[in-house]
Every structure is written in C-alpha cells, then in structure tokens.
CSV table of C-alpha atoms and ligand atoms in Angstrom, one decimal:
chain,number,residue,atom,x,y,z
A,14,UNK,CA,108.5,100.3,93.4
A,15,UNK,CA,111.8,99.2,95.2
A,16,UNK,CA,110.9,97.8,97.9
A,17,UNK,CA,113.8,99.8,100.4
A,18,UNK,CA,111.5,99.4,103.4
A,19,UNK,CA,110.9,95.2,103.4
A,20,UNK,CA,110.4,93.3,106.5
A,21,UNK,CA,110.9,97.0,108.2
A,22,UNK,CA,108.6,97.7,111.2
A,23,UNK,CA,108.1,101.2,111.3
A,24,UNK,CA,106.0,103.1,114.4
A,25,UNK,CA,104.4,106.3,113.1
A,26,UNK,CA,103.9,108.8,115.6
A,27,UNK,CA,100.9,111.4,114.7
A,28,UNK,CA,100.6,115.2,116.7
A,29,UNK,CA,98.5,117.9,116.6
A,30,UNK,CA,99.3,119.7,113.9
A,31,UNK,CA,97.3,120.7,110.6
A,32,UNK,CA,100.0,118.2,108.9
A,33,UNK,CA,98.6,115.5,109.8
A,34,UNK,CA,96.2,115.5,107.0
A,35,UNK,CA,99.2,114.1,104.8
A,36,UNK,CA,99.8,111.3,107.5
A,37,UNK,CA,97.6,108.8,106.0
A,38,UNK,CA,99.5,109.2,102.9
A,39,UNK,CA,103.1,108.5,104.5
A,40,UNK,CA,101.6,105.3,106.0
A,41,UNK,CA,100.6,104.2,102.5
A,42,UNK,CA,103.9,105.1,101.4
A,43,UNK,CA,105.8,103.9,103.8
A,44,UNK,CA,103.5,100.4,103.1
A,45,UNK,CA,104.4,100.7,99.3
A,46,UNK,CA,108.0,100.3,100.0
A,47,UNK,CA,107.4,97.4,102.5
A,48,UNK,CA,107.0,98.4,105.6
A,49,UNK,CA,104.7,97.3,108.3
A,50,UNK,CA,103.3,100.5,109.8
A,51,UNK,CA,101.7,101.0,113.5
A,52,UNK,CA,100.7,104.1,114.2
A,53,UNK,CA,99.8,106.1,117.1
A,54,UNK,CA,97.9,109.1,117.9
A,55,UNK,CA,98.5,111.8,120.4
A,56,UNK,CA,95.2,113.8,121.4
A,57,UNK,CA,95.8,116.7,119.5
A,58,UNK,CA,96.3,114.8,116.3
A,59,UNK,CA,92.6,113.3,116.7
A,60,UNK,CA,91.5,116.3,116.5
A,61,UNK,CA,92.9,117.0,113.4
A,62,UNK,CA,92.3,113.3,111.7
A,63,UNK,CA,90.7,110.2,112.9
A,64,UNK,CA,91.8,106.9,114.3
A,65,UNK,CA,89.8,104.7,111.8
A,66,UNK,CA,91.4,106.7,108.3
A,67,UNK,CA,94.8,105.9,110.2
A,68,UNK,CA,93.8,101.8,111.1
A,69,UNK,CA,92.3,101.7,107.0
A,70,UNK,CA,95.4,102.6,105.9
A,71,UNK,CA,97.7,100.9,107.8
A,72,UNK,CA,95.7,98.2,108.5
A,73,UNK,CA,96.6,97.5,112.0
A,74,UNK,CA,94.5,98.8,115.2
A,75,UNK,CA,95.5,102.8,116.0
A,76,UNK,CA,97.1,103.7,119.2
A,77,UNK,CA,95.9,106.2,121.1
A,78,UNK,CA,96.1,105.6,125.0
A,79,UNK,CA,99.0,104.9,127.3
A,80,UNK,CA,96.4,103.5,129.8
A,81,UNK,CA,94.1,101.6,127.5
A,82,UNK,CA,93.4,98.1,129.1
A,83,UNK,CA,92.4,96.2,125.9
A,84,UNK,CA,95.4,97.9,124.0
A,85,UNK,CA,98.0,96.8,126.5
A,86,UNK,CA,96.3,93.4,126.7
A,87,UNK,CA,96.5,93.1,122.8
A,88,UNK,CA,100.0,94.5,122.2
A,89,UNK,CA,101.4,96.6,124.9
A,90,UNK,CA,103.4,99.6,124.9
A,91,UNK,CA,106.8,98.1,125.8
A,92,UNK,CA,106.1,95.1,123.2
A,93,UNK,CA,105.0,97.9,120.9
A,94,UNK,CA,108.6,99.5,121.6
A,95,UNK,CA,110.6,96.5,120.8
A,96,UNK,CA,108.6,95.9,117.7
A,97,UNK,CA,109.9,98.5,116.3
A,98,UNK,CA,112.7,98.9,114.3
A,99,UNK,CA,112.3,102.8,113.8
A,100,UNK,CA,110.0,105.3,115.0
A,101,UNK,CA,109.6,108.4,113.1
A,102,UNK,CA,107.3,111.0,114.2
A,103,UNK,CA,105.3,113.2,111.4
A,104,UNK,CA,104.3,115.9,112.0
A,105,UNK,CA,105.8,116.7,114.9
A,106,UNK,CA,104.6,119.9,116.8
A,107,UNK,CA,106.7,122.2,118.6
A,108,UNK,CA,105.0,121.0,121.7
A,109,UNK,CA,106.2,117.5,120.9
A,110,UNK,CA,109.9,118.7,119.9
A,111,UNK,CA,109.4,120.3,123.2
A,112,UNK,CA,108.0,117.2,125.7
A,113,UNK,CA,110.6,114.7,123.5
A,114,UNK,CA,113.5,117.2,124.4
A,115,UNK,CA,112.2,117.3,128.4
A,116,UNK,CA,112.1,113.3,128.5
A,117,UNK,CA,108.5,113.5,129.4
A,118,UNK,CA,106.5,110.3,129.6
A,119,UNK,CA,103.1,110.7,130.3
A,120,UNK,CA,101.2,109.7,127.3
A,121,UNK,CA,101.8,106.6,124.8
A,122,UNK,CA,104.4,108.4,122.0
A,123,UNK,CA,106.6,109.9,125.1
A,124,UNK,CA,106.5,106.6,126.9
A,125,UNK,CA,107.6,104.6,123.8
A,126,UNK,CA,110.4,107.0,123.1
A,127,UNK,CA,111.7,106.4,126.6
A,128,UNK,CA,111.3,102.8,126.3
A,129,UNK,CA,112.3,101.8,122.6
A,130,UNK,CA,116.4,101.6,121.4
A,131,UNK,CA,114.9,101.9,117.9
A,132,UNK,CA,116.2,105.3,115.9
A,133,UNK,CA,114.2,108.0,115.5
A,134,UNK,CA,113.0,110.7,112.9
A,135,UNK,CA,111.2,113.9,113.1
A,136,UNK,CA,109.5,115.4,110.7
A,137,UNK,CA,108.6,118.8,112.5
A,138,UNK,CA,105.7,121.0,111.2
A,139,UNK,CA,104.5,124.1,112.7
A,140,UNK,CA,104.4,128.1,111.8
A,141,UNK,CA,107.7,129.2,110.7
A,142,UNK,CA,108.0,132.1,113.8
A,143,UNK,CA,107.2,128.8,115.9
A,144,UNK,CA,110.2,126.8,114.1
A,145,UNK,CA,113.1,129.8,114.6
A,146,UNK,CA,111.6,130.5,118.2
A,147,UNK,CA,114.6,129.8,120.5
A,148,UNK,CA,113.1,127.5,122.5
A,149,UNK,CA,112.2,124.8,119.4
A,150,UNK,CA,115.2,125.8,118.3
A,151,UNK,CA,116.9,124.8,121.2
A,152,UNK,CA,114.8,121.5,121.6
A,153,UNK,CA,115.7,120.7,118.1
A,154,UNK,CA,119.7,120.9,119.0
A,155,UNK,CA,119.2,118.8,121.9
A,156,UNK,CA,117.3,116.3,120.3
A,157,UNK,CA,119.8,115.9,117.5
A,158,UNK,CA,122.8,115.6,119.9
A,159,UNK,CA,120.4,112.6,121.3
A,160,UNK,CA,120.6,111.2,117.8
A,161,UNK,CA,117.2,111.8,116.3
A,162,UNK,CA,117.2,112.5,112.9
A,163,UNK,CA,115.6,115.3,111.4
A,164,UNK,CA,113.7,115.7,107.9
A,165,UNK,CA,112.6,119.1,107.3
A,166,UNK,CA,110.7,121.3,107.5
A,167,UNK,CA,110.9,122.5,104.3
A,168,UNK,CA,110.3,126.5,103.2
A,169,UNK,CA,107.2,127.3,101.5
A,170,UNK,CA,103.3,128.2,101.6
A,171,UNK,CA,101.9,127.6,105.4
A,172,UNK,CA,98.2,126.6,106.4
A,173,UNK,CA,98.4,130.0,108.3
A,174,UNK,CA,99.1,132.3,105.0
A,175,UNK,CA,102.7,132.8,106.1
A,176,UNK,CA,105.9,131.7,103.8
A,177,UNK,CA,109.2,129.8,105.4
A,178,UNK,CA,110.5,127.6,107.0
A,179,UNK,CA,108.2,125.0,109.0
A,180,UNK,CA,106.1,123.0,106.6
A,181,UNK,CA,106.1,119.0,106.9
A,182,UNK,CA,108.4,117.5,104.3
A,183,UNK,CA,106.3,115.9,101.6
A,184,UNK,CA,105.8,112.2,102.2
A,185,UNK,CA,108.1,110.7,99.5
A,186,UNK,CA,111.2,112.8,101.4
A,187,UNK,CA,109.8,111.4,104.6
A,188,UNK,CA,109.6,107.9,103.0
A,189,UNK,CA,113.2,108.4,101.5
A,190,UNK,CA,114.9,109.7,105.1
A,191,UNK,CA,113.3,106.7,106.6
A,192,UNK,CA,115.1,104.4,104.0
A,193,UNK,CA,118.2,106.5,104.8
A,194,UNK,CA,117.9,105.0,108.4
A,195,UNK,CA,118.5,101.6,107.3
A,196,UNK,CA,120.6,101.9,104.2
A,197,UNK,CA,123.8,100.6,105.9
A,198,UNK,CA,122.3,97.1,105.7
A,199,UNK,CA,123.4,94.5,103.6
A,200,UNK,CA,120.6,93.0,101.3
A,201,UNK,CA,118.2,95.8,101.5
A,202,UNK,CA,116.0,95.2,98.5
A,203,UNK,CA,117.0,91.7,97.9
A,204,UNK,CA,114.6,89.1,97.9
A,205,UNK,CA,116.1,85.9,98.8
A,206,UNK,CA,115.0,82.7,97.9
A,207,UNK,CA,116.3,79.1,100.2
A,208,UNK,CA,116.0,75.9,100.0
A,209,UNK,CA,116.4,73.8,103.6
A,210,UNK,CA,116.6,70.3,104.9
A,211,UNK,CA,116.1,66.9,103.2
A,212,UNK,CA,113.3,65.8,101.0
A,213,UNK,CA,110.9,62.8,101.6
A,214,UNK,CA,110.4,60.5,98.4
A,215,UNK,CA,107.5,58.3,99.0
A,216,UNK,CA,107.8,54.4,99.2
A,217,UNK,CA,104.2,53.2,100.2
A,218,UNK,CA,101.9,55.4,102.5
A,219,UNK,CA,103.9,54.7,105.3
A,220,UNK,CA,107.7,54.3,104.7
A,221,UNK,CA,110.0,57.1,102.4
A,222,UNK,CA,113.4,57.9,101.5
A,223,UNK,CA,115.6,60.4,103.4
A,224,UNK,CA,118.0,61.7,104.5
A,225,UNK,CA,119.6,62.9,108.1
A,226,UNK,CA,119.7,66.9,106.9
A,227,UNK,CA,118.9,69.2,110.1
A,228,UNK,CA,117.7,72.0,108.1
A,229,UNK,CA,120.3,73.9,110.2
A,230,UNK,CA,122.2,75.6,107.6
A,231,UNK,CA,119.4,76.6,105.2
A,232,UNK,CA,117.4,78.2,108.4
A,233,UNK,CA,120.6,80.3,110.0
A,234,UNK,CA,121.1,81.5,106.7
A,235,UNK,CA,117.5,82.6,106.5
A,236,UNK,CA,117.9,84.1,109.6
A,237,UNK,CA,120.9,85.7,108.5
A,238,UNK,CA,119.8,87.4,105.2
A,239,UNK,CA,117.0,88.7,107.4
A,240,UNK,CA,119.0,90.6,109.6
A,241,UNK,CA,120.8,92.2,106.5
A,242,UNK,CA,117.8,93.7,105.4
A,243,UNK,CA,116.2,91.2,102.8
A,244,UNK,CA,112.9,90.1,102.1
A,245,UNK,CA,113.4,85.7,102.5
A,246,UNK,CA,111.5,83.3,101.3
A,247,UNK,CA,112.6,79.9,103.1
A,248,UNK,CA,111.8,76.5,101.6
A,249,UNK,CA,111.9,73.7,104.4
A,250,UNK,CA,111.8,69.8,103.8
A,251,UNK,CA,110.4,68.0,106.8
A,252,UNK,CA,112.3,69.2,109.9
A,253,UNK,CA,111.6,70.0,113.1
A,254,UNK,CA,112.9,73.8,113.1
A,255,UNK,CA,111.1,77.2,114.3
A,256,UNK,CA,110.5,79.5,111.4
A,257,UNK,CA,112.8,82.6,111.9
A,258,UNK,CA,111.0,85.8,112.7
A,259,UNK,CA,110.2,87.7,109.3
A,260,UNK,CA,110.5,84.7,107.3
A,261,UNK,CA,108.0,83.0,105.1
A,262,UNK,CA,108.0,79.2,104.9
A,263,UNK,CA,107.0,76.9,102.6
A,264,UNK,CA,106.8,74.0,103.8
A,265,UNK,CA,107.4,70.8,100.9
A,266,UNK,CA,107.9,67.2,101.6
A,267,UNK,CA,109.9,66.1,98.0
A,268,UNK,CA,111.9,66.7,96.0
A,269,UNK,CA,109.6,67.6,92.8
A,270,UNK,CA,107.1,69.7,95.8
A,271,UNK,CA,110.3,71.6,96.4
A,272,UNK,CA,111.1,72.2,92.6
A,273,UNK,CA,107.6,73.6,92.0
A,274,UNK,CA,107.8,75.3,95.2
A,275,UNK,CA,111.1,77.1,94.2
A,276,UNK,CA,110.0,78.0,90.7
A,277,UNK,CA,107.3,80.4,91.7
A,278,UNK,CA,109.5,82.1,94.4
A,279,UNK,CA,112.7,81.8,92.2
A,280,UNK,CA,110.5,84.5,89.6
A,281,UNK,CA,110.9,87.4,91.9
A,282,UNK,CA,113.8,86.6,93.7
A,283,UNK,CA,117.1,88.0,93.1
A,284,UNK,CA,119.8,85.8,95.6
A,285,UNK,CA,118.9,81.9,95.4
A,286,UNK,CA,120.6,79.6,98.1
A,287,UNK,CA,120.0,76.0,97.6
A,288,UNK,CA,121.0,74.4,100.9
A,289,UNK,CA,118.9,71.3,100.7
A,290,UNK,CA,119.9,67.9,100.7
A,291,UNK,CA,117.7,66.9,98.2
A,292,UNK,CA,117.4,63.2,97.2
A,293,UNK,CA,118.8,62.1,94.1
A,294,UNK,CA,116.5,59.8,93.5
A,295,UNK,CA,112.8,58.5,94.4
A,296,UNK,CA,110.8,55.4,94.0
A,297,UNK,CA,109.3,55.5,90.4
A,298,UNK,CA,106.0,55.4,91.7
A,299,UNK,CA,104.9,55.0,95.2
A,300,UNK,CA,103.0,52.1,96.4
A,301,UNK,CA,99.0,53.1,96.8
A,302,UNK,CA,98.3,50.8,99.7
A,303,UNK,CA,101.1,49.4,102.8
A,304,UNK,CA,103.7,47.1,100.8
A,305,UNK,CA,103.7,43.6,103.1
A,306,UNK,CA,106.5,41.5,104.3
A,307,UNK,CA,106.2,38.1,103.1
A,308,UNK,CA,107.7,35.2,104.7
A,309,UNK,CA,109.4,34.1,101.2
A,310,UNK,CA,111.0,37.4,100.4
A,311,UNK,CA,114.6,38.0,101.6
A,312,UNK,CA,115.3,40.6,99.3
A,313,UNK,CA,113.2,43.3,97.6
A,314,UNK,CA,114.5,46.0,94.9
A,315,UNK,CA,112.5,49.6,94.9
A,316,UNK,CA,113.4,50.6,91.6
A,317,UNK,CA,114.3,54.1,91.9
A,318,UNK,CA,114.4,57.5,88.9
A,319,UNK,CA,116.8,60.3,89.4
A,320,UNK,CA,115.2,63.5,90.9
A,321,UNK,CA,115.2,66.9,89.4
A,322,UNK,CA,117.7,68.9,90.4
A,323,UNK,CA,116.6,72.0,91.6
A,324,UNK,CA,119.5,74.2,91.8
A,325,UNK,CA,120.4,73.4,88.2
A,326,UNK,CA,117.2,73.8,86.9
A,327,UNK,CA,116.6,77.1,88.8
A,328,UNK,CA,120.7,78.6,87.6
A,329,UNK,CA,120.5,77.4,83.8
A,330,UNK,CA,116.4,79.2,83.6
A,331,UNK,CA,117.1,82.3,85.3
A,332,UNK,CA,120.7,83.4,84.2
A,333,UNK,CA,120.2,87.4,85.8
A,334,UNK,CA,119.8,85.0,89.7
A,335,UNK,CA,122.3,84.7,91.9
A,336,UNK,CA,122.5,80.9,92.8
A,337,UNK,CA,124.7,79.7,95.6
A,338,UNK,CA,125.3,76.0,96.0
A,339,UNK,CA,126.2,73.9,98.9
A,340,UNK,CA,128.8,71.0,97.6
A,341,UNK,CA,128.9,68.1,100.8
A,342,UNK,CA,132.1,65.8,99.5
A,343,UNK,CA,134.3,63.2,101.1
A,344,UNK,CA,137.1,63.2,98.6
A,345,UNK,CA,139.0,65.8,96.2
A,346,UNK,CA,136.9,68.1,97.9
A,347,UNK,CA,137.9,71.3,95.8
A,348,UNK,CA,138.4,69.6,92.4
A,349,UNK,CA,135.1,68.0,92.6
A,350,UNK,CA,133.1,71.7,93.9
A,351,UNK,CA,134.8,73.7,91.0
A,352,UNK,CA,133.5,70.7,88.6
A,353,UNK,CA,129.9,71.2,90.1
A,354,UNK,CA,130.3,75.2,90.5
A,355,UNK,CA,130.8,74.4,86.2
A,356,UNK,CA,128.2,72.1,85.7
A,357,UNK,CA,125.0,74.0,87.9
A,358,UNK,CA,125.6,77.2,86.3
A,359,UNK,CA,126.6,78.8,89.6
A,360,UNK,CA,128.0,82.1,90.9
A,361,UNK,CA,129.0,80.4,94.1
A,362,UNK,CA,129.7,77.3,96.1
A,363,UNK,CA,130.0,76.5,99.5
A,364,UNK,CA,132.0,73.4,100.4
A,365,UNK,CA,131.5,70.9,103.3
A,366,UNK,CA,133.5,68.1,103.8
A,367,UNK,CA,131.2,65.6,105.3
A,368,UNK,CA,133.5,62.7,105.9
A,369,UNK,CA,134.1,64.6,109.0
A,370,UNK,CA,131.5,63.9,111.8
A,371,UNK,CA,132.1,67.2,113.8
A,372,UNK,CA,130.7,69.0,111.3
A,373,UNK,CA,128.6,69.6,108.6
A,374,UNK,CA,124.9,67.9,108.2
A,375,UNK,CA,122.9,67.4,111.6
A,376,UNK,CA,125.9,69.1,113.6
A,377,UNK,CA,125.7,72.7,115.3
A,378,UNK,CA,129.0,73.6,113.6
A,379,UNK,CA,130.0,73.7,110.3
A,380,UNK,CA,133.2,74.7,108.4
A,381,UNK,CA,133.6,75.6,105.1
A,382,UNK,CA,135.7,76.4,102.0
A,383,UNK,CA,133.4,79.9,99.7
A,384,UNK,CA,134.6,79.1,95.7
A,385,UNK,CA,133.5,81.4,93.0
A,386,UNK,CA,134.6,81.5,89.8
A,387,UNK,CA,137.9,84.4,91.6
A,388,UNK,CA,138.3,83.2,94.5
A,389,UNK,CA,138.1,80.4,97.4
A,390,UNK,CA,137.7,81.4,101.0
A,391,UNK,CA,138.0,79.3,103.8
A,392,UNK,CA,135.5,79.8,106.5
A,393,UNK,CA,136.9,78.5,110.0
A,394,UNK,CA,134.9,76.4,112.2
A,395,UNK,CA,132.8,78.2,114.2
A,396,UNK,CA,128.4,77.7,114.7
A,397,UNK,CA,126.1,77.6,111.9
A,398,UNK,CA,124.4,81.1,112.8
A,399,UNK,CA,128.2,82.5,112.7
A,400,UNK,CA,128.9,81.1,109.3
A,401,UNK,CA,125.5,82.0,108.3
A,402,UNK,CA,126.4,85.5,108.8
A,403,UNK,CA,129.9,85.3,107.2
A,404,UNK,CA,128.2,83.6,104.1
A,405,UNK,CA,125.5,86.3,103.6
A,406,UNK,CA,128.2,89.0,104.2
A,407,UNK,CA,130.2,87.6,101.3
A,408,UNK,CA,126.9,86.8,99.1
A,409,UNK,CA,126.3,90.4,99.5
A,410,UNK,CA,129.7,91.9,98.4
A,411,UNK,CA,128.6,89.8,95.0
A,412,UNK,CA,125.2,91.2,94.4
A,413,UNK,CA,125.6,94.7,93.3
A,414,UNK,CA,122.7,96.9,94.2
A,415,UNK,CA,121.8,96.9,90.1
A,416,UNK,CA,120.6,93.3,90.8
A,417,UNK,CA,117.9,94.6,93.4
A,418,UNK,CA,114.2,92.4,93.5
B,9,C5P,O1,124.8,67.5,93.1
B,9,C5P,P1,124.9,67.7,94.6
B,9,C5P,O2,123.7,67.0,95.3
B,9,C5P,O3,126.2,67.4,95.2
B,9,C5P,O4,124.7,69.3,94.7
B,9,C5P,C1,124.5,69.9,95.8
B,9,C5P,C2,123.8,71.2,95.6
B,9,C5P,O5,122.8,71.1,94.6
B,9,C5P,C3,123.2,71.7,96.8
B,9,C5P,O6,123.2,73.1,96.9
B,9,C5P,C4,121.8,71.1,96.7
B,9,C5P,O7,120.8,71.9,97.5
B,9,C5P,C5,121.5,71.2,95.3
B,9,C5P,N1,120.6,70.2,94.7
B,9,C5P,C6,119.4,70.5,94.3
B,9,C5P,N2,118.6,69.5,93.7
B,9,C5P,C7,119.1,68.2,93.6
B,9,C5P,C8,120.3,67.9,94.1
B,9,C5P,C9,121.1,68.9,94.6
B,9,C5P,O8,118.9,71.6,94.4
B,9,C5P,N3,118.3,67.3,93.1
C-alpha cells in the first residue's frame, strides 16, 4: 500500500455513537498508510467500544480524561495538541458537531480542538432526521466556515432501520479525505535515502583518516525532505549533529559501513542524496594493536586503497533511483560537475566551490550551482536549512509521482 500517510501524526477523536464500532478499523487503516495514530475517547464512545481494543490497535496508550494525572504526566494535552499534525474526529455525534460548533472545552477532545492549529476532519454519524435537523445543520455550516473539513455521511442503511443520509463514511473514504489533507506536500510518498558527514578510515586503534565535513548539509536536507512529506532515512558519519525529528539515523563510521548501510536502505527508496564526504581512500588494513613512534623513523608511508564509491555504486545498480550528487571543486567548477554528473550515473548535481572559505563544508552557509542533464540553477547564498529547502523543492519538481516508494 502507498504509504500517503508517512511520518503523519494523526489524533483520532472517538464519540458516542454506534459508529464507533468501525473506529478500530480506521486506526489500522490510517496505520497501513503510515501514520502514527493517538486516539482519544469521549465517555459516550466507551460505552460503545473499549479503550484497550483502541490502545491494541494503535498501539499507543488511549485517552480518555482531561484531568487524568498520570496521562498529563506522560504526555499532556497541550503536548498531545502540538503532536499532532491533524485531528480527525470519527464518528462524530451531533452532540459533538454541536459542543465543537459552541467552542466548548470541558473534556479532553474539546480542549484539544481549542488548543491545537492542526486541521481538522469530521466524519459525522448519526440518524438521518438528526443530520438535516437545523440545529446540526447549522453547526455543520459553522464549523466548515471555521475550516473543518467534512467526509460524509454517506446515504444508506442506519443502525436504527431508517435509510439516508447520516451513516459514517467507510474507513478507506475516511483514510483517503485524511490524505486529502496533506496532499499539497511535496514528497508525500517518497522515501528518501541520505548520506551525511565524513567517513573515518581506520589507521591503528587509535588514530583514522578524515575529513573536516559538518554533516550540515546532509542533515538540513534531511530535515527538509521531512517537512515535504517524505519518509527519510539519514545516513550520518561521525558528527556531532541532533537527529531531525521524524528521521531515522544510521549511524556508520567508514566508508565501506556506509556503502553497506546505503545498500539496504537504497532497496526501498526512491530519492537518493549522497551528501557525504566520503574518503577516497583508506589504509589497506588497519593496524591491530597502537603503531609506535620510534626514535629512528622520520618518515612513515600508510599505504592506502581507493574506497568504494557509494554514489556510483548505488546510481549505476538501481537505474529507476533518483540520485543527487554533491560535486565540492576548486577549479573549472562546471566543466568538471557535468563530467562527474556523466560518470556517476546521475540525475542531478549540486556544486560547491570550496576554494571559498565562507562557504561550503563546516560553514553555516552554503551556495550552490543545481545541474541536471536541462538545466543549471544557481542557488544564492543564503543558510544551509534555506538551501536545503530550495534543493528538495527542485528534487521534487523531478520526481514525478509515478516514481512513489
Ligand atoms: O567523486 P567526488 O568525491 O567528487 O564525488 C562527490 C559525490 O560522490 C558526493 O555526492 C559524494 O557524497 C559521493 N561519493 C560517494 N562515495 C565516494 C566518493 C564520493 O558516495 N567514495
């Protein structure tokens, strides 16, 4: 299944209502496509189903009380509110149409409404004379003008014998108007794969080869392709860098752990960025114990093999990837990027020229020139997390959303 819902935290809401027998199954749904899913309970709807089918399924603790002292020491209700990215609320009563539409707060789902900027959908469900009543009616109009979205109900066969309009949508529309709520973003669906910082080549047990890579770039982007919507898998050389919310890290040392590393994620992913500094080469064998300093040694030679390279290898095995390079050169800057754009089998290269010190490498700032095989774009100066943005922007206009993970 695509998964339209990745990284997505989604709050489900649960009221009274003889719906909420198909709750568990929007949760699972909802998990299917990638979401993580919280849920809370009003009373009435724990009457109807209970807490622990709701915490099986999503596998996260139920919410039930506004003033529950181990719940708001665990996670409480205005974290809960900023966790989430959307709140949909299914089924929703016309009592609840009704308290959303008054602003009330006095129970956990009303509070979190007032307190979260997140968007909102409803899926109502009630007796069809209850859904054209004037007063749900009414609530429903207001609501909408408040910018809650609506699924539903849909016509058909109620749980009271009567026929019209006021059943719960079926899950999958549920699941589909809450993909609906994020479908603007950029690399829903993408998994993207990125490589980050320098690589350690082992000497003896205490002394390596390096290099003075920050990491900066690879993690902004990762940050960055986030934000748009994708799943990211970040894969970080030594540095000393937080992990970006929503990101998983794998952490490597070398240059051949960072190969292997990128091989298994490279299988499912669909956008590969390769913005390590990887060393070309490494000792051909690393010293087992400390290698000493003699007093008759001046000189000493490491002698040194050539590395695999990583983006190469990744392009030229998996041709249906999208595989961005970074180029860092101090001379003949675009002659030498389109040669390398050429030789890696690439869709896209981003080029730094490092002979400046301002920029590029362990600097905050970076500046860039974007070649693909059309086109070259130059990227002004600005912060990393700026040009990360620009880059993913223009990553995305590539990757057509036939190319989805
Ligand atoms: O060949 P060069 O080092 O200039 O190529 C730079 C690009 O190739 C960067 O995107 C870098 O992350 C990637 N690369 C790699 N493995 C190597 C060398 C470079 O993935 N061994």
């Amino acid at each position: 299944m695509t998964q339209t819902l990745q990284n997505k935290r989604l709050l489900l809401g649960i009221t009274g209502g003889i719906a909420a027998y198909k709750s568990p199954d929007i949760v699972r749904r909802l998990r299917d496509a990638g979401a993580e899913v919280r849920v809370i309970m009003t009373r009435g709807a724990t009457e109807f189903i209970t807490p622990l089918t709701l915490q099986a399924v999503s596998a996260n603790r139920v919410h039930t009380d506004l003033l529950d002292v181990d719940a708001e020491a665990a996670m409480g209700h205005i974290e809960l509110a900023r966790w989430a990215d959307a709140i949909i609320v299914a089924p929703a009563t016309a009592d609840a149409l009704s308290r959303f539409a008054q602003g009330r707060a006095d129970d956990l789902l009303t509070t979190l409404l007032r307190a979260s900027d997140a968007p909102v959908l409803v899926a109502p469900a009630m007796n069809q004379a209850m859904w054209r009543d004037p007063a749900t009616q009414d609530n429903s109009k207001i609501l909408l003008q408040r910018g809650y979205q609506f699924v539903g109900p849909a016509e058909g066969a109620q749980a009271c014998g009567d026929i019209g309009a006021g059943r719960m949508s079926e899950p999958l529309a549920i699941v589909d108007a809450a993909t609906a709520l994020f479908e603007q973003q950029l690399l829903t669906g993408q998994h993207v794969v990125i490589t980050a910082g320098p690589t350690r080549e082992r000497i003896d047990p205490v002394r390596y080869l390096s290099n003075f890579s920050s990491g900066k770039m690879g993690f902004a982007l990762a940050e960055a392709a986030v934000e748009a919507g994708a799943k990211v898998t970040l894969i970080a050389g030594p540095v000393s860098l937080p992990t970006p919310d929503r990101v998983e890290r794998i952490d490597v040392i070398s240059a051949t752990d960072m190969l292997a590393a990128a091989e298994l994620s490279a299988a499912s992913a669909s956008v590969f960025i390769a913005a390590a500094a990887v060393a070309d080469f490494r000792p051909r064998a690393a010293a087992e114990q400390k290698i000493k300093k003699t007093s008759d040694i001046e000189t000493m030679r490491i002698d040194l093999v050539k590395n695999p390279d990583i983006l190469r290898s990744i392009a030229e095995s998996k041709r249906s990837l999208y595989c961005v390079g970074f180029a860092a050169e101090t001379e003949n800057l675009l002659a030498h990027a389109r040669a390398k754009l050429a030789q890696k089998s690439l869709n896209m290269i981003v080029m730094n020229d490092v002979s400046r010190s301002d920029i590029g490498f362990a600097a905050d700032d970076n500046e860039v020139v974007v070649i693909t095989s059309e086109h070259a774009i130059h990227l002004e100066k600005t912060k990393k997390r700026h040009l990360a943005r620009r880059l993913i922007q223009l990553i995305s206009e590539q990757v057509g959303p036939g190319n989805r993970a």
